[in-house]
Short mmCIF file of C-alpha atoms in Angstrom, two decimals:
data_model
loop_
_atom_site.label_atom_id
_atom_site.label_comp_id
_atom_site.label_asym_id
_atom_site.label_seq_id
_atom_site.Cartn_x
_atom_site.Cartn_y
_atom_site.Cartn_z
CA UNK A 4 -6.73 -42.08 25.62
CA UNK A 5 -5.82 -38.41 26.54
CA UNK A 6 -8.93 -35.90 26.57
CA UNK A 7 -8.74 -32.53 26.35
CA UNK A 8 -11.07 -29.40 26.01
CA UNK A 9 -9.67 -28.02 22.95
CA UNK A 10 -6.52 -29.22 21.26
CA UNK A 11 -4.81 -26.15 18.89
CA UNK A 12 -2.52 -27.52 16.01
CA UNK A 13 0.14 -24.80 15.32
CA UNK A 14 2.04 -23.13 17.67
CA UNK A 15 2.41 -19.88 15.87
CA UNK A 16 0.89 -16.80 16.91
CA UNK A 17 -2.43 -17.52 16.05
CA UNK A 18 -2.14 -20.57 17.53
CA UNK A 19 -0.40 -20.15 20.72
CA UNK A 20 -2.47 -16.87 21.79
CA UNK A 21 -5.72 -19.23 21.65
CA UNK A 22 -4.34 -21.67 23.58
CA UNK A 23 -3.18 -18.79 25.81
CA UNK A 24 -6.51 -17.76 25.84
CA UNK A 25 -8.61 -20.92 26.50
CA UNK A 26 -6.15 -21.52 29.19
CA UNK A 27 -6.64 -18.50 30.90
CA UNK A 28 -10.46 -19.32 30.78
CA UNK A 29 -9.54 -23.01 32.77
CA UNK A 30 -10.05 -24.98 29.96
CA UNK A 31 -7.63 -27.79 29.34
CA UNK A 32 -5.96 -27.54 26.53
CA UNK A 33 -3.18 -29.21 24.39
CA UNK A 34 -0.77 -26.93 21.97
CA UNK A 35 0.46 -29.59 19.43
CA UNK A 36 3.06 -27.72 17.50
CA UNK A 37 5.67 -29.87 15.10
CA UNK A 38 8.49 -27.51 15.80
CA UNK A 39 11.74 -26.67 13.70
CA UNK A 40 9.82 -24.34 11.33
CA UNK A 41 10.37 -20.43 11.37
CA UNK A 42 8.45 -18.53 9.19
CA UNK A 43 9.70 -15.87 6.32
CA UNK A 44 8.67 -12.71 7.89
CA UNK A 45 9.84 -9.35 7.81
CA UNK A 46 8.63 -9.57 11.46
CA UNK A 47 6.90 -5.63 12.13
CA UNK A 48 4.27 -5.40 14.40
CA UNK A 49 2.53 -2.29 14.89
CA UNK A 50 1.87 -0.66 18.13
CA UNK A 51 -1.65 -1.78 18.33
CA UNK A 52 -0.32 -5.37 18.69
CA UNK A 53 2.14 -4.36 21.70
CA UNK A 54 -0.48 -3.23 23.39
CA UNK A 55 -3.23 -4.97 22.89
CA UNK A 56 -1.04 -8.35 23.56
CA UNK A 57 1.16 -6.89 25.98
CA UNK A 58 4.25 -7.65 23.96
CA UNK A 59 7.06 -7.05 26.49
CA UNK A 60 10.27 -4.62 25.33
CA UNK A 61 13.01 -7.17 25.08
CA UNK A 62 11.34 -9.16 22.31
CA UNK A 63 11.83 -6.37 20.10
CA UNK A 64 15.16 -6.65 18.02
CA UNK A 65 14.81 -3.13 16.44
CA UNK A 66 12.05 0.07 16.28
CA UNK A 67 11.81 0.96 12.57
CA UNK A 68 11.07 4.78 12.70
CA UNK A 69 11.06 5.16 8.72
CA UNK A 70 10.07 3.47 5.68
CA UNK A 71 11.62 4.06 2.41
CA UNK A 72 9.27 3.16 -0.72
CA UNK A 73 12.03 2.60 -3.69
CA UNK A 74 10.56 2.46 -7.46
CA UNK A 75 11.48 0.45 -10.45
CA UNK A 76 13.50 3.18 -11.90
CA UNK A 77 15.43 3.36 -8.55
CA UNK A 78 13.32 6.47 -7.16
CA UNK A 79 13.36 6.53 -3.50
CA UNK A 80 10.85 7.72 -1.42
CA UNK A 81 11.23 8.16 2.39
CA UNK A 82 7.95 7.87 4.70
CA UNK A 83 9.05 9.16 8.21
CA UNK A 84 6.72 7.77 11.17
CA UNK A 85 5.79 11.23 13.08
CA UNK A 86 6.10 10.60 16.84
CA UNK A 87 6.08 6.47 16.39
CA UNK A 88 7.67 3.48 15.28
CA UNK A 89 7.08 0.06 14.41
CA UNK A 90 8.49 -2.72 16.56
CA UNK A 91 10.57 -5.30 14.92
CA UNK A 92 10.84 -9.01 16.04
CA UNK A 93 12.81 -11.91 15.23
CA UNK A 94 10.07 -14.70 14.66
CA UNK A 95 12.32 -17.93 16.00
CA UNK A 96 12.27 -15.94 19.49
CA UNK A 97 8.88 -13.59 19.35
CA UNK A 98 6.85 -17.69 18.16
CA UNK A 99 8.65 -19.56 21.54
CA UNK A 100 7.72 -16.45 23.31
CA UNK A 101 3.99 -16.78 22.93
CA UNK A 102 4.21 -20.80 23.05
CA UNK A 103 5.94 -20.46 26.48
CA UNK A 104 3.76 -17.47 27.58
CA UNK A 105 0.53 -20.46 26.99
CA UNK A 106 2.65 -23.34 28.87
CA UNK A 107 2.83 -20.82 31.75
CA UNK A 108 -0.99 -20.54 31.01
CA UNK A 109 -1.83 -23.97 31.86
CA UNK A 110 -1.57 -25.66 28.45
CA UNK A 111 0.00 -28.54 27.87
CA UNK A 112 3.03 -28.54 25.19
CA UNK A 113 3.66 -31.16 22.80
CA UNK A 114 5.97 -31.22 19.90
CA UNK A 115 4.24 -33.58 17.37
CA UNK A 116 2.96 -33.76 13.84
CA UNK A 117 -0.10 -33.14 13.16
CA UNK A 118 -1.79 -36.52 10.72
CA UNK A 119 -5.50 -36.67 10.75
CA UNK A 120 -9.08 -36.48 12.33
CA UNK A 121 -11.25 -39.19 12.91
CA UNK A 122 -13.69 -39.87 15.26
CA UNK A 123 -14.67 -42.30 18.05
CA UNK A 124 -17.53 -44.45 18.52
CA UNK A 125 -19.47 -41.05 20.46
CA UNK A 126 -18.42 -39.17 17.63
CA UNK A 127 -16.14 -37.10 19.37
CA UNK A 128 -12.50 -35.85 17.36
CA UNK A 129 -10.09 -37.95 17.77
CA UNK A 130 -6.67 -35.94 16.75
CA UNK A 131 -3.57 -38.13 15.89
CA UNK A 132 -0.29 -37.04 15.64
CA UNK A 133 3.26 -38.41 15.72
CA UNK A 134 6.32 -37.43 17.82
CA UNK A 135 9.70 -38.42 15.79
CA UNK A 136 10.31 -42.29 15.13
CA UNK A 137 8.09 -43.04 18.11
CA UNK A 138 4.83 -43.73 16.06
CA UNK A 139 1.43 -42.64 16.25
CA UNK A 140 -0.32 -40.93 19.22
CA UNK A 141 -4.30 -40.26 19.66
CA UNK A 142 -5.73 -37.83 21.76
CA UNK A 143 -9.69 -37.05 22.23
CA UNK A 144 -10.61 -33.18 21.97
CA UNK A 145 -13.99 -31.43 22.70
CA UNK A 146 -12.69 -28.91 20.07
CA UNK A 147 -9.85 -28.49 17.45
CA UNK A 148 -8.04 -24.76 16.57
CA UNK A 149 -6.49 -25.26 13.17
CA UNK A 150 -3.72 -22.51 13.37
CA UNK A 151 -1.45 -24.87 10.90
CA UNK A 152 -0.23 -22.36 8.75
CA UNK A 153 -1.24 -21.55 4.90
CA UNK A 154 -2.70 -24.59 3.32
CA UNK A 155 -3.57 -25.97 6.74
CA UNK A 156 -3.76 -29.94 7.19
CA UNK A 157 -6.70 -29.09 9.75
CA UNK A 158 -8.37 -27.24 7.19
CA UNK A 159 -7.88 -29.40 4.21
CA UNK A 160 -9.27 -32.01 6.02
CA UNK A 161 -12.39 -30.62 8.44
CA UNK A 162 -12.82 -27.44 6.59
CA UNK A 163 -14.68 -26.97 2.59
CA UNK A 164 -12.87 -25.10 0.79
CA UNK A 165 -9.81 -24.93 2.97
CA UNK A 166 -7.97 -25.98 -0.25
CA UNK A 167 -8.39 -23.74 -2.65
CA UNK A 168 -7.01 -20.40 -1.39
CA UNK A 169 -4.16 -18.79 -3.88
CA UNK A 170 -1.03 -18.40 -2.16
CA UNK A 171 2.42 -15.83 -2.81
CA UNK A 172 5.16 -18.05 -2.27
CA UNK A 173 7.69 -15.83 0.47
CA UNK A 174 11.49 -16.45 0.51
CA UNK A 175 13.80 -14.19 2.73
CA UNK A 176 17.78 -14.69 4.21
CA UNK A 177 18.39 -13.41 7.76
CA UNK A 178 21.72 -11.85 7.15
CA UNK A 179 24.62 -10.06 8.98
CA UNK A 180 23.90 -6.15 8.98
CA UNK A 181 26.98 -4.18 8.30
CA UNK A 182 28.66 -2.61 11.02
CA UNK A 183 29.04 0.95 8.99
CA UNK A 184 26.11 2.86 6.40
CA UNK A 185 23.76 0.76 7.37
CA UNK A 186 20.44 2.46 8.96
CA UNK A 187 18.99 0.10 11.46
CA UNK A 188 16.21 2.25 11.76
CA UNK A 189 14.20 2.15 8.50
CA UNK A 190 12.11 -0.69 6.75
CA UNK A 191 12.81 -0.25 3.20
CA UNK A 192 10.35 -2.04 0.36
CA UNK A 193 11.19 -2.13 -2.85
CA UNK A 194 8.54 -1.91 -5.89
CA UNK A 195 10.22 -3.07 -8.81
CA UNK A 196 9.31 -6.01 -10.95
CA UNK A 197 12.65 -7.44 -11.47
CA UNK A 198 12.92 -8.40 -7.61
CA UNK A 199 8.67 -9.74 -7.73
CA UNK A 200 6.36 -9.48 -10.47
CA UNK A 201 3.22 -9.50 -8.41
CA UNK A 202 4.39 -8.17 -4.93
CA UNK A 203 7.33 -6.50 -3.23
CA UNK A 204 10.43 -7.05 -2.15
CA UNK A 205 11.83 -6.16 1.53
CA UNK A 206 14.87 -4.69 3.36
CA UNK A 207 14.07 -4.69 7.26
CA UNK A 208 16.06 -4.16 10.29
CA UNK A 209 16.63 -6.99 12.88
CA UNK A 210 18.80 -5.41 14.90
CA UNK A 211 22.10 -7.23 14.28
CA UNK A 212 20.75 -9.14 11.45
CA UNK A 213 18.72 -7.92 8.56
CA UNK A 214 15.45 -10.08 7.03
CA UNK A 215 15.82 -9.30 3.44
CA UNK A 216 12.87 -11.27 1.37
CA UNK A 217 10.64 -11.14 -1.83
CA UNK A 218 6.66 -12.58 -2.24
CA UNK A 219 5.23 -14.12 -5.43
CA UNK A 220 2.71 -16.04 -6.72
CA UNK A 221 4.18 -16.15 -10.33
CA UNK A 222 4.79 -19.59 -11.74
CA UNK A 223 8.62 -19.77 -13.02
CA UNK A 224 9.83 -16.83 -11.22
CA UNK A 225 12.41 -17.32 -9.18
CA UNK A 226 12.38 -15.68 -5.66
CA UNK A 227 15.75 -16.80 -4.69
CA UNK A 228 17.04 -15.03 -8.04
CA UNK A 229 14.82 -12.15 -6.46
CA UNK A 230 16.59 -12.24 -2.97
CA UNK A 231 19.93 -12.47 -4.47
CA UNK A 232 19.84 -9.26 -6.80
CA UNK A 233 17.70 -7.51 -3.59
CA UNK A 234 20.44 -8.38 -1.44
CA UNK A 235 23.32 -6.80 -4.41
CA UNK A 236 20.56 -3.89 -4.48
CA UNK A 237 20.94 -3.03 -0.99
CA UNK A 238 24.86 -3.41 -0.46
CA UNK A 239 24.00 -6.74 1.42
CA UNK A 240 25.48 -8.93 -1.34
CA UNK A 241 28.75 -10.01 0.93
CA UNK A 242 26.80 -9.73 4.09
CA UNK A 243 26.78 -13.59 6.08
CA UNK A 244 23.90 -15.53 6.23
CA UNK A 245 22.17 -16.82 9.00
CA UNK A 246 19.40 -19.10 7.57
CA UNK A 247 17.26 -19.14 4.92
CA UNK A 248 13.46 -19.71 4.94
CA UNK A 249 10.39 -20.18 2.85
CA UNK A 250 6.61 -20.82 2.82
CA UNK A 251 3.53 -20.18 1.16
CA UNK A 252 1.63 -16.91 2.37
CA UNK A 253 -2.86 -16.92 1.79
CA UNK A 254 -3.27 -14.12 -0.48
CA UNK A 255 -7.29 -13.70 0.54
CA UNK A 256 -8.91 -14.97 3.69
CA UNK A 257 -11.74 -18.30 3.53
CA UNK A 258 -14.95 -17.51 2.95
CA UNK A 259 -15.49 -20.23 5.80
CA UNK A 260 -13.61 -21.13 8.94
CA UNK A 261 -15.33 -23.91 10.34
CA UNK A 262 -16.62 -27.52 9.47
CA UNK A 263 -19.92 -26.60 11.69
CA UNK A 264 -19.43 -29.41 14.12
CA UNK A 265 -16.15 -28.71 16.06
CA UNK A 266 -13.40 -27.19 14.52
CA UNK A 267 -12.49 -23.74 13.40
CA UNK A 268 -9.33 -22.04 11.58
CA UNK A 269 -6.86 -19.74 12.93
CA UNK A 270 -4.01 -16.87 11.47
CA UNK A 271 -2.44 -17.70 7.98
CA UNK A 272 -4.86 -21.41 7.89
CA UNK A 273 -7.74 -18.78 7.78
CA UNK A 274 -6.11 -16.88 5.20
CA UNK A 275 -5.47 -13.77 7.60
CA UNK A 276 -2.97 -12.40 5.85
CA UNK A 277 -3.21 -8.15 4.45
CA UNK A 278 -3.26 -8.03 0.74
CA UNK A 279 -0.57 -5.68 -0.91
CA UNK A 280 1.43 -4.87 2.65
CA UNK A 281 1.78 -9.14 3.42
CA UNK A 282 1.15 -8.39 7.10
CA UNK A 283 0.04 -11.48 9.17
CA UNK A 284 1.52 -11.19 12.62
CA UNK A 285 -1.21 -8.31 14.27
CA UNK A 286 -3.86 -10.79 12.46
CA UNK A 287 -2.71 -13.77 13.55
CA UNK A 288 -2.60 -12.30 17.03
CA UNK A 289 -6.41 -11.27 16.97
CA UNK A 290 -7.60 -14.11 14.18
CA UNK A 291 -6.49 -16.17 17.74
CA UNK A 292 -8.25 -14.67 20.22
CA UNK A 293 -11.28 -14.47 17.96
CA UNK A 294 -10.74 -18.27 17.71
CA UNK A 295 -10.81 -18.81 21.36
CA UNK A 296 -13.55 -16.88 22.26
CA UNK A 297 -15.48 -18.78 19.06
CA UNK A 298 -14.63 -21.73 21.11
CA UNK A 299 -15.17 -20.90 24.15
CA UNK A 300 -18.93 -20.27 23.45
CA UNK A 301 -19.11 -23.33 21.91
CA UNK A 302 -18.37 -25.15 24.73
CA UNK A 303 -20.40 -23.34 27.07
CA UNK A 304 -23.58 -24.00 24.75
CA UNK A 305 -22.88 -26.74 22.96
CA UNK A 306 -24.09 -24.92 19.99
CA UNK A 307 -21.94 -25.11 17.32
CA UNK A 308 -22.98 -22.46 14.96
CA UNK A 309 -20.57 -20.26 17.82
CA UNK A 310 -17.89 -21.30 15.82
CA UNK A 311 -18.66 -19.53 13.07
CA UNK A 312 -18.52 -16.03 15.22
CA UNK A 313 -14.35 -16.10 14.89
CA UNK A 314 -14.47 -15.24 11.24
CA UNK A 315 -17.61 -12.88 11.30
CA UNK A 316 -16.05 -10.74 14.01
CA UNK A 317 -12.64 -10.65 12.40
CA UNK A 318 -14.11 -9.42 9.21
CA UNK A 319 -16.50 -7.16 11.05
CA UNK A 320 -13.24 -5.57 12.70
CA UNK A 321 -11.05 -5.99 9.36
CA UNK A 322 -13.09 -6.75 6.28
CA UNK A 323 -13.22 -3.55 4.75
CA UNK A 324 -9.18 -3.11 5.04
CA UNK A 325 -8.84 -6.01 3.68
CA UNK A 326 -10.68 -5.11 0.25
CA UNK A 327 -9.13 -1.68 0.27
CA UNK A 328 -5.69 -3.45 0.22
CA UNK A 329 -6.78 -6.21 -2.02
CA UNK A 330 -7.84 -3.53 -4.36
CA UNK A 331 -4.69 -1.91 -4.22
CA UNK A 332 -2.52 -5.19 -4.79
CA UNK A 333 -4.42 -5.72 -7.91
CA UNK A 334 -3.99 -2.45 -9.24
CA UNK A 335 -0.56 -0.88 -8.01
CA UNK A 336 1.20 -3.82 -8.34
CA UNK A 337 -0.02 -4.84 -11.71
CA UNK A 338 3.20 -3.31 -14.09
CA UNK A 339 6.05 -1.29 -13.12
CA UNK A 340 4.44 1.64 -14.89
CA UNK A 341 1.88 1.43 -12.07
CA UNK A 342 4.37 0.91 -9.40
CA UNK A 343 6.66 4.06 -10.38
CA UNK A 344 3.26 6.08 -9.99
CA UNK A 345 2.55 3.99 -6.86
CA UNK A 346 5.66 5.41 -5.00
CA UNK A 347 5.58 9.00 -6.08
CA UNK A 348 2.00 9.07 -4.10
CA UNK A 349 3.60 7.87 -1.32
CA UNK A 350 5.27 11.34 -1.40
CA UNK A 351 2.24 12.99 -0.88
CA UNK A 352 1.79 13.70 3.28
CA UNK A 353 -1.83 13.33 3.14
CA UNK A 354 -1.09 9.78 1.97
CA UNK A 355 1.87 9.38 4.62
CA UNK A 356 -0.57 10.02 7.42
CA UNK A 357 -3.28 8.60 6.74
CA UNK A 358 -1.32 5.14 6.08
CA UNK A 359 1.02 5.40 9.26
CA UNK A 360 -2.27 6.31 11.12
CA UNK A 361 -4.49 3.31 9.20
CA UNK A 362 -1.42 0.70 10.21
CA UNK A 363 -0.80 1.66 13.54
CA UNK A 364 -4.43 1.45 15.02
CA UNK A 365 -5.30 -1.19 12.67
CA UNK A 366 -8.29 0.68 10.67
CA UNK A 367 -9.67 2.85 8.42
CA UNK A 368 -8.71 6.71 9.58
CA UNK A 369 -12.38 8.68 9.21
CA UNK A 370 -11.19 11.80 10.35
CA UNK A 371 -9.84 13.71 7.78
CA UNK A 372 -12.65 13.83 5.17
CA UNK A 373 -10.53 16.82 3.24
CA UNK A 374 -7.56 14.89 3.33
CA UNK A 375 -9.36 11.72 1.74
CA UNK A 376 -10.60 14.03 -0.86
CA UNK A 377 -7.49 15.24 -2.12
CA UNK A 378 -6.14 12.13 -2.38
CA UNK A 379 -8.90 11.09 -4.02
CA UNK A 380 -8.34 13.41 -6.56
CA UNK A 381 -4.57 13.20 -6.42
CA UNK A 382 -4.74 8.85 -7.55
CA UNK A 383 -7.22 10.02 -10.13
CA UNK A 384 -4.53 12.26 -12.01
CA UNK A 385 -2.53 9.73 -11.48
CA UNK A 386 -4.46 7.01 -13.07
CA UNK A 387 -5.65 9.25 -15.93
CA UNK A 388 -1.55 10.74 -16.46
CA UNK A 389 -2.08 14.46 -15.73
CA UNK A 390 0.38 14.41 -13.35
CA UNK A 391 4.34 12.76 -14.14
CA UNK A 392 5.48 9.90 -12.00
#
């Protein structure tokens, strides 16, 4: 039987950047991915993630410079990004990136699907997997990297609790973007009800295609129906389609990423996914690294409460934005009487800033203590109607 250090299940970005990672380090490593899957995603990634990746130029389909916030009544609401942008990728190219960027590494690539865990008469993992009609395949790991995706087979079965995380069910069509009157530039979201109950729907630029999707976790609603009325909303109705695509999103991260023996989550099978914005790529990207490095002292020691140091760093690091944005999923998002009062703050500068400034460096901004006071006061007249939408 095959050994390896570490084997990672999920070639994503979570999943591919630890095996990047461990490879780098001269571990041996396996990346089993099942390929043939592309994710819903409206595919931004925010400067902090070019950087701190090194995400090269020509992966970038489009550099949003602008986002428009547009209300249930129809009010529009434009949020211009002073002296920035947010880079756009196509996630069938920017995933095979990153798994070719670890083969080049020194992991080894398989295409396979992932079955089960069991274990060998040492106790060690045994992972097996199967590659098309040719049956099942075992190989022996020091270490697994669950970075399956939302409701992670790795997680359901190493992990307590992997199971029970609530999900928003994401839908969006890659389409044609019009030749004329269409702004390739801007990342529009659209708060309205009819398109998502619970969430948002989105408008962003691919360059020569357009990713136009809705989120929701609401039983009976129909996110196709969502997509299709976006798509009329946005002058995209007659525009061609290129593919279609679907999966569940985590809504909340798990309170625990590891079985405490040899295995630990990764990205959206963590549950690394922003509440209210839907972001996952930047977090996959670092829930990855933090995974490897998790790993990596495990192996070195032996002691497997290491493991455990992927999820307390990333919440060290992210935590708090994570509440604040959970916080403001809950409430914002709750009616459309709170969503028409959700984009009219967006008008505000104050609030433009200090969210373009929060996104891009991936934290809370501190430095404007006036500025955080009068929008303080600002979402309280607001909330208590002083003020019209």
């Amino acid at each position: 039987m095959e050994s390896y250090d570490v084997v990672v299940v999920g070639g994503g970005p979570a999943g591919a950047t630890a095996a990047t990672d461990l490879a780098h380090r001269g571990y041996a490593v396996l990346l089993l991915d099942r390929g043939g899957r592309i994710k819903p995603c409206g595919g931004a990634i925010p400067p902090k993630a070019i950087e701190e990746f090194r995400i090269p130029d020509e992966l970038l389909v489009a550099r949003a410079r602008s986002a428009r916030m547009v209300s249930p009544s129809g009010r529009e609401v434009d949020m211009p990004i002073d002296g920035g942008f947010v880079g756009m990728v196509d996630r069938e190219q920017f995933d095979e990136y990153l798994r070719e960027r670890a083969e080049l590494a020194g992991a080894h690539r398989r295409t396979g699907r992932f079955l089960r865990v069991s274990r060998d008469g040492a106790g060690s993992a045994v992972i097996h997997y199967r590659v098309g009609e040719q049956g099942e395949r075992c190989v022996r790991a020091r270490a697994i990297i669950g970075a399956d995706g939302a409701l992670s087979e790795v997680g359901r079965q190493c992990v307590p609790g992997a199971d029970e995380v609530p999900c928003v069910f994401a839908y969006h069509e890659i389409v044609r973007a019009p030749q004329a009157g269409f702004d390739g530039s801007r990342c529009d979201v659209y708060y309205q009800g009819r398109l998502s109950p619970d969430f948002y729907g989105w408008v962003f630029p691919h360059g020569d295609t357009v990713s136009v999707g809705v989120g929701s976790a609401r039983k009976g609603f129909s996110i196709r129906g969502g997509v299709s009325a976006l798509r009329d909303s946005a002058g995209l109705g007659s525009a061609g389609t290129v593919r279609r695509e679907g999966a569940p999103i985590p809504m909340r991260p798990l309170r625990r990423w590891d079985n405490g023996r040899d295995v630990v989550l990764a990205g959206d099978a963590a549950g690394v996914v922003a509440p209210a914005s839907g972001e996952g790529i930047y977090y996959a990207l670092s829930g990855g690294r933090l995974a490897a490095e998790a790993v990596d002292t495990y192996l070195v020691t032996g002691d497997a409460r290491a493991l455990g140091l992927a999820r307390k760093r990333f919440m060290k690091a992210h935590g708090r934005v994570f509440m604040v944005l959970g916080i403001m999923q809950r409430f914002w998002y709750a009616s459309d009487r709170r969503r028409e009062r959700f984009v009219s703050i967006c008008r505000d500068p104050d609030v433009q800033h200090l969210t373009w400034q929060a996104y891009m460096h991936k934290r809370l901004v501190r430095a404007r203590p006036l500025a955080h006071m009068r929008i303080f006061f600002k979402d309280l007249a607001h909330l208590c109607g002083i003020v019209s939408p």
